[in-house]
Amino acid sequence: MTLETYFDYFILPILTISVLLVFIRLIKGPRVVDRVIALDLIITIGIGIITIFTIRSNQKVFLDVAIILALIAFLGTVAFSFYIEKQEDD
């Protein structure tokens, strides 16, 4: 089996199922914190999908997009954590 076969038959279906399950958590999340974590996880899984597409298409420019998306997701999570912590102090 080649690497492309693993991508097509194992890794991409697992990532797709995980996005669907995390999206359900995003919709049903009982608390706002659960929704933020689910959104961060969806972005992380999206970065994995972008990485697989980069390897499959042999275009390195998509890795820059994945890195920028990871930085934005990290900063968003940190900012939201700061916001929640500030709300709990009041």
mmCIF file of C-alpha atoms in Angstrom:
data_model
loop_
_atom_site.group_PDB
_atom_site.id
_atom_site.type_symbol
_atom_site.label_atom_id
_atom_site.label_comp_id
_atom_site.label_asym_id
_atom_site.label_seq_id
_atom_site.Cartn_x
_atom_site.Cartn_y
_atom_site.Cartn_z
ATOM 1 C CA MET A 1 0.000 0.000 0.000
ATOM 2 C CA THR A 2 1.206 3.460 -0.837
ATOM 3 C CA LEU A 3 0.949 6.585 1.241
ATOM 4 C CA GLU A 4 -1.815 7.919 -1.005
ATOM 5 C CA THR A 5 -3.862 4.793 -0.369
ATOM 6 C CA TYR A 6 -3.571 5.313 3.390
ATOM 7 C CA PHE A 7 -4.649 8.918 2.955
ATOM 8 C CA ASP A 8 -7.655 8.005 0.826
ATOM 9 C CA TYR A 9 -8.949 4.965 2.677
ATOM 10 C CA PHE A 10 -7.932 5.474 6.307
ATOM 11 C CA ILE A 11 -6.831 8.937 7.328
ATOM 12 C CA LEU A 12 -9.307 11.145 5.445
ATOM 13 C CA PRO A 13 -12.393 9.116 6.457
ATOM 14 C CA ILE A 14 -11.272 9.181 10.103
ATOM 15 C CA LEU A 15 -10.757 12.943 9.937
ATOM 16 C CA THR A 16 -14.148 13.393 8.282
ATOM 17 C CA ILE A 17 -15.919 11.359 10.957
ATOM 18 C CA SER A 18 -14.082 13.266 13.670
ATOM 19 C CA VAL A 19 -15.144 16.614 12.174
ATOM 20 C CA LEU A 20 -18.763 15.462 12.161
ATOM 21 C CA LEU A 21 -18.590 14.302 15.780
ATOM 22 C CA VAL A 22 -16.904 17.482 16.940
ATOM 23 C CA PHE A 23 -19.453 19.548 15.008
ATOM 24 C CA ILE A 24 -22.202 17.792 16.954
ATOM 25 C CA ARG A 25 -20.388 18.777 20.160
ATOM 26 C CA LEU A 26 -20.190 22.331 18.840
ATOM 27 C CA ILE A 27 -23.952 22.445 18.334
ATOM 28 C CA LYS A 28 -25.001 20.557 21.493
ATOM 29 C CA GLY A 29 -22.293 21.768 23.870
ATOM 30 C CA PRO A 30 -23.960 22.505 27.188
ATOM 31 C CA ARG A 31 -21.483 25.250 28.056
ATOM 32 C CA VAL A 32 -19.726 27.915 26.052
ATOM 33 C CA VAL A 33 -16.351 26.443 27.000
ATOM 34 C CA ASP A 34 -17.295 23.154 25.324
ATOM 35 C CA ARG A 35 -18.177 25.042 22.173
ATOM 36 C CA VAL A 36 -14.882 26.931 22.131
ATOM 37 C CA ILE A 37 -12.898 23.732 22.562
ATOM 38 C CA ALA A 38 -14.939 22.076 19.806
ATOM 39 C CA LEU A 39 -14.290 24.991 17.464
ATOM 40 C CA ASP A 40 -10.576 24.841 18.223
ATOM 41 C CA LEU A 41 -10.592 21.098 17.558
ATOM 42 C CA ILE A 42 -12.400 21.583 14.234
ATOM 43 C CA ILE A 43 -9.706 24.045 13.188
ATOM 44 C CA THR A 44 -7.006 21.583 14.259
ATOM 45 C CA ILE A 45 -8.601 18.788 12.242
ATOM 46 C CA GLY A 46 -8.878 21.199 9.312
ATOM 47 C CA ILE A 47 -5.153 21.817 9.580
ATOM 48 C CA GLY A 48 -4.631 18.065 9.345
ATOM 49 C CA ILE A 49 -6.799 17.921 6.228
ATOM 50 C CA ILE A 50 -4.879 20.825 4.695
ATOM 51 C CA THR A 51 -1.621 19.013 5.468
ATOM 52 C CA ILE A 52 -2.834 15.851 3.763
ATOM 53 C CA PHE A 53 -3.950 17.877 0.746
ATOM 54 C CA THR A 54 -0.515 19.525 0.680
ATOM 55 C CA ILE A 55 1.223 16.159 0.625
ATOM 56 C CA ARG A 56 -1.128 14.796 -2.035
ATOM 57 C CA SER A 57 -0.881 17.798 -4.350
ATOM 58 C CA ASN A 58 2.827 18.502 -3.687
ATOM 59 C CA GLN A 59 2.145 22.234 -3.252
ATOM 60 C CA LYS A 60 4.017 23.640 -0.290
ATOM 61 C CA VAL A 61 2.120 26.931 -0.259
ATOM 62 C CA PHE A 62 -0.778 25.287 1.594
ATOM 63 C CA LEU A 63 1.464 24.660 4.595
ATOM 64 C CA ASP A 64 1.713 28.429 5.038
ATOM 65 C CA VAL A 65 -2.076 28.570 5.167
ATOM 66 C CA ALA A 66 -2.117 25.799 7.779
ATOM 67 C CA ILE A 67 0.462 27.595 9.926
ATOM 68 C CA ILE A 68 -1.466 30.877 9.786
ATOM 69 C CA LEU A 69 -4.704 29.069 10.619
ATOM 70 C CA ALA A 70 -3.027 27.390 13.598
ATOM 71 C CA LEU A 71 -1.757 30.724 14.902
ATOM 72 C CA ILE A 72 -5.175 32.345 14.564
ATOM 73 C CA ALA A 73 -6.841 29.403 16.323
ATOM 74 C CA PHE A 74 -4.326 29.539 19.151
ATOM 75 C CA LEU A 75 -4.713 33.276 19.645
ATOM 76 C CA GLY A 76 -8.498 32.963 19.550
ATOM 77 C CA THR A 77 -8.489 30.251 22.189
ATOM 78 C CA VAL A 78 -6.149 32.213 24.429
ATOM 79 C CA ALA A 79 -8.252 35.362 24.052
ATOM 80 C CA PHE A 80 -11.446 33.506 24.850
ATOM 81 C CA SER A 81 -9.845 31.864 27.881
ATOM 82 C CA PHE A 82 -8.811 35.282 29.134
ATOM 83 C CA TYR A 83 -12.355 36.565 28.578
ATOM 84 C CA ILE A 84 -13.931 33.656 30.499
ATOM 85 C CA GLU A 85 -11.450 34.013 33.358
ATOM 86 C CA LYS A 86 -12.180 37.720 33.578
ATOM 87 C CA GLN A 87 -15.938 37.016 33.679
ATOM 88 C CA GLU A 88 -15.540 34.505 36.524
ATOM 89 C CA ASP A 89 -13.629 37.052 38.616
ATOM 90 C CA ASP A 90 -16.577 39.481 38.546
#
